[in-house]
Amino acid sequence: MQSLFDTDGEIEALAPGAVLLRGRALGVDAELLATIEAVAQAAPFRRMVTPGGFEMSVAMTNCGAAGWITDRKSYRYTAADPGSGKPWPAMPAVFLSLARDAATAAGFEGFVPDACLINRYETGARLSPHQDRDEASYDHPIVSVSLGVPATFQFGGPRRSDPMKKAALRHGDVVVWGGPSRLAHHGVLALKSGEHPLTGRCRFNLTLRKAF
Ligand code: MD3
Ligand code: FE
């Protein structure tokens, strides 16, 4: 049902090359969450350590041919889960088709991600501003899907000193970042206490990329 006040279905340009597709994942939200649970059974969520020695507040796992990790050595993509030595779980078809459809809607045709980082935020978890620079090429967009408790996202430009804007990312929102926005600095403010019927007190974010 559509009310005057909801914004689901709207398409908003956040910046050149950055497109917010409000509520785009709502039709498959339960399927995405069940799939996250299945991935996490094979490759559990864990809080990784940065090269600087800090434990991240966001818990992470991956699926697809490539998975993003950090440890004392570096930030990088690996074909295997360092926790188990086994390949990351395969990229689920529902992730692949959502990413491709969203990229097409944003003007990036033919996007085929090989990596999906799954972030799990509990109350207080945050991601400080950074660039996504560990991929082999920056010619492909990145698709992100938000599920559960809403978060405030911040994004700037290619320079750390560029001013940052804020946007609320709610359950079902999809953002596509490509072209001139591909190397924008971005982060997520500390998750506020909240509850969502499908995720409890958590927020999940899928980040679909072409890494290799
Ligand atoms: C802007 N994740 O995992 S997704 C990350 O909500 C990450 O968990 C955030 O940043 C999250 O690296 C934000 C939105 C996003 C993803 C990639 C981008 C924004 C981006 C790449 C370039 C510019
Ligand atoms: Fe990022």
Coordinates of C-alpha atoms and ligand atoms in Angstrom, one line a residue:
M1 CA 0.0 0.0 0.0
Q2 CA 1.3 3.5 -0.9
S3 CA 0.7 6.5 1.5
L4 CA 1.3 10.1 0.6
F5 CA 4.2 10.2 2.9
D6 CA 6.4 7.3 1.9
T7 CA 9.1 7.6 -0.6
D8 CA 9.5 4.0 -1.7
G9 CA 10.0 3.8 -5.4
E10 CA 11.5 7.2 -5.7
I11 CA 14.9 7.7 -7.4
E12 CA 17.1 10.4 -6.0
A13 CA 20.4 11.6 -7.4
L14 CA 22.8 12.0 -4.4
A15 CA 25.7 13.2 -6.4
P16 CA 27.0 12.7 -10.0
G17 CA 27.0 8.9 -10.5
A18 CA 25.4 8.2 -7.2
V19 CA 21.7 7.1 -7.2
L20 CA 19.5 6.2 -4.3
L21 CA 16.6 3.8 -5.1
R22 CA 14.2 4.1 -2.2
G23 CA 12.7 0.8 -1.2
R24 CA 14.0 -1.1 -4.2
A25 CA 14.7 -4.2 -2.2
L26 CA 11.4 -4.4 -0.4
G27 CA 10.0 -7.1 -2.6
V28 CA 12.8 -9.5 -1.7
D29 CA 13.6 -8.3 1.8
A30 CA 12.7 -11.6 3.6
E31 CA 14.5 -13.6 1.0
L32 CA 17.6 -11.5 1.3
L33 CA 17.6 -11.9 5.1
A34 CA 17.1 -15.7 4.9
T35 CA 20.0 -15.8 2.5
I36 CA 22.2 -13.8 4.8
E37 CA 21.4 -16.3 7.6
A38 CA 22.4 -19.2 5.3
V39 CA 25.7 -17.5 4.3
A40 CA 26.4 -16.8 8.0
Q41 CA 25.9 -20.5 8.8
A42 CA 28.8 -21.4 6.5
A43 CA 30.9 -18.2 7.0
P44 CA 30.1 -16.7 10.4
F45 CA 30.0 -13.0 11.1
R46 CA 33.2 -11.8 12.8
R47 CA 34.7 -8.5 13.9
M48 CA 38.0 -8.1 12.0
V49 CA 41.1 -6.2 13.0
T50 CA 42.5 -3.3 11.0
P51 CA 46.2 -3.0 10.1
G52 CA 46.3 -0.3 12.8
G53 CA 45.3 -2.9 15.4
F54 CA 41.7 -1.8 16.0
E55 CA 38.8 -4.2 16.2
M56 CA 36.0 -3.0 13.9
S57 CA 32.6 -2.4 15.6
V58 CA 30.8 -3.8 12.5
A59 CA 30.7 -7.6 12.2
M60 CA 31.3 -8.9 8.7
T61 CA 31.1 -11.9 6.4
N62 CA 31.2 -12.4 2.6
C63 CA 29.9 -14.4 -0.3
G64 CA 31.0 -14.6 -3.9
A65 CA 34.3 -15.5 -5.5
A66 CA 36.0 -12.7 -3.6
G67 CA 35.6 -11.6 0.0
W68 CA 36.8 -8.5 1.6
I69 CA 38.9 -8.9 4.8
T70 CA 41.2 -6.9 7.0
D71 CA 43.8 -8.2 9.4
R72 CA 47.1 -6.8 10.9
K73 CA 48.7 -7.2 7.4
S74 CA 46.3 -5.3 5.1
Y75 CA 42.9 -4.7 3.7
R76 CA 42.4 -7.1 0.7
Y77 CA 40.1 -9.5 -1.1
T78 CA 40.6 -13.3 -0.7
A79 CA 39.0 -16.3 -2.4
A80 CA 38.8 -18.2 0.9
D81 CA 37.5 -17.4 4.4
P82 CA 40.6 -17.1 6.6
G83 CA 38.5 -18.5 9.5
S84 CA 37.8 -21.8 7.8
G85 CA 40.2 -22.0 4.8
K86 CA 37.2 -22.8 2.6
P87 CA 36.0 -20.7 -0.3
W88 CA 33.4 -18.0 0.6
P89 CA 29.8 -19.2 0.0
A90 CA 28.7 -18.8 -3.6
M91 CA 27.0 -15.5 -4.7
P92 CA 23.3 -16.1 -4.2
A93 CA 21.2 -15.6 -7.4
V94 CA 18.9 -13.1 -5.5
F95 CA 21.9 -10.9 -4.7
L96 CA 23.2 -11.0 -8.3
S97 CA 19.8 -10.1 -9.9
L98 CA 19.1 -7.3 -7.4
A99 CA 22.5 -5.8 -8.0
R100 CA 22.2 -6.0 -11.8
D101 CA 18.7 -4.5 -11.8
A102 CA 19.6 -1.7 -9.5
A103 CA 22.8 -0.9 -11.5
T104 CA 20.8 -0.8 -14.7
A105 CA 18.2 1.5 -13.1
A106 CA 21.0 3.8 -12.2
G107 CA 22.4 3.8 -15.7
F108 CA 25.2 1.2 -15.3
E109 CA 24.3 -1.7 -17.6
G110 CA 25.9 -5.2 -17.4
F111 CA 27.1 -5.1 -13.8
V112 CA 28.2 -8.5 -12.6
P113 CA 29.6 -8.4 -9.0
D114 CA 31.9 -11.1 -7.8
A115 CA 32.0 -10.0 -4.2
C116 CA 29.4 -9.3 -1.6
L117 CA 30.5 -8.0 1.8
I118 CA 27.8 -8.4 4.4
N119 CA 28.0 -5.9 7.3
R120 CA 26.1 -6.3 10.5
Y121 CA 25.6 -3.3 12.8
E122 CA 24.5 -3.5 16.4
T123 CA 23.7 -0.4 18.4
G124 CA 26.7 1.9 18.4
A125 CA 28.5 0.2 15.5
R126 CA 29.9 2.6 13.0
L127 CA 32.1 2.9 9.9
S128 CA 34.4 5.9 9.8
P129 CA 34.8 7.7 6.5
H130 CA 36.9 5.8 3.9
Q131 CA 37.2 5.1 0.2
D132 CA 36.6 1.7 -1.3
R133 CA 39.9 1.2 -3.1
D134 CA 40.8 -2.4 -2.8
E135 CA 39.2 -3.5 -6.1
A136 CA 41.2 -4.2 -9.2
S137 CA 39.4 -1.6 -11.3
Y138 CA 37.3 1.4 -10.4
D139 CA 35.4 1.2 -13.7
H140 CA 32.5 -0.8 -12.1
P141 CA 29.8 0.7 -9.9
I142 CA 29.2 -0.5 -6.3
V143 CA 25.6 -1.4 -5.2
S144 CA 24.7 -1.3 -1.5
V145 CA 21.5 -2.6 0.1
S146 CA 20.3 -1.6 3.5
L147 CA 18.1 -3.8 5.7
G148 CA 16.7 -3.4 9.2
V149 CA 17.3 -0.5 11.6
P150 CA 17.9 2.7 9.7
A151 CA 21.3 4.4 9.7
T152 CA 22.7 7.8 8.8
F153 CA 25.1 7.6 6.0
Q154 CA 27.6 10.3 5.1
F155 CA 29.3 10.9 1.8
G156 CA 31.7 13.4 0.4
G157 CA 34.0 13.6 -2.6
P158 CA 37.3 12.1 -3.8
R159 CA 39.3 14.2 -1.3
R160 CA 39.1 13.6 2.4
S161 CA 38.7 17.4 2.9
D162 CA 35.6 17.5 0.6
P163 CA 32.4 18.5 2.5
M164 CA 30.2 15.6 3.6
K165 CA 26.4 15.3 3.2
K166 CA 24.1 13.0 5.2
A167 CA 21.3 10.8 4.1
A168 CA 19.1 8.3 6.0
L169 CA 19.3 4.8 4.7
R170 CA 16.2 2.7 5.6
H171 CA 15.1 -0.9 5.3
G172 CA 15.0 -1.8 1.6
D173 CA 17.0 1.2 0.2
V174 CA 19.5 0.5 -2.5
V175 CA 22.3 2.9 -3.5
V176 CA 24.4 2.7 -6.6
W177 CA 27.8 4.4 -6.7
G178 CA 29.6 4.7 -10.0
G179 CA 31.4 7.0 -12.4
P180 CA 32.5 10.2 -10.7
S181 CA 31.2 9.0 -7.3
R182 CA 33.1 5.7 -7.3
L183 CA 35.9 7.0 -5.1
A184 CA 33.8 9.3 -2.9
H185 CA 34.6 9.2 0.8
H186 CA 31.8 7.7 2.8
G187 CA 30.9 6.3 6.2
V188 CA 28.1 5.3 8.6
L189 CA 27.3 7.1 11.9
A190 CA 27.0 5.1 15.1
L191 CA 23.8 3.0 14.8
K192 CA 21.1 4.4 17.1
S193 CA 19.1 2.0 19.3
G194 CA 16.1 0.7 17.4
E195 CA 14.1 -2.3 16.4
H196 CA 12.9 -3.7 13.0
P197 CA 10.4 -6.5 12.8
L198 CA 12.6 -8.6 10.4
T199 CA 16.1 -7.9 11.9
G200 CA 15.5 -7.1 15.6
R201 CA 18.0 -4.6 16.8
C202 CA 20.4 -5.0 13.9
R203 CA 21.1 -3.3 10.6
F204 CA 22.6 -5.3 7.7
N205 CA 24.2 -3.8 4.6
L206 CA 25.1 -5.7 1.5
T207 CA 27.9 -4.2 -0.5
L208 CA 28.2 -5.7 -4.0
R209 CA 31.3 -5.1 -5.9
K210 CA 33.5 -6.4 -8.8
A211 CA 36.7 -7.0 -6.9
F212 CA 38.8 -9.3 -9.2
Ligands
MD3_1 C1 30.1 5.6 -1.8 N1 29.5 0.1 3.8 O1 31.4 -1.8 3.4 S1 27.3 1.2 1.9 C2 31.7 -0.6 3.1 O2 26.4 0.9 5.1 C3 30.7 0.5 3.3 O3 27.8 -0.7 5.6 C4 28.5 1.1 4.3 O4 31.0 1.6 3.1 C5 27.5 0.3 5.0 O5 32.7 -0.3 2.5 C6 28.0 1.9 3.2 C7 27.3 2.5 0.8 C8 28.5 2.8 -0.1 C9 29.3 1.7 -0.5 C10 30.3 2.0 -1.3 C11 30.6 3.2 -1.8 C12 28.8 4.0 -0.5 C13 29.8 4.3 -1.3 C14 31.7 3.5 -2.7 C15 31.9 4.8 -3.1 C16 31.2 5.8 -2.6
FE2 FE 32.8 1.6 1.9

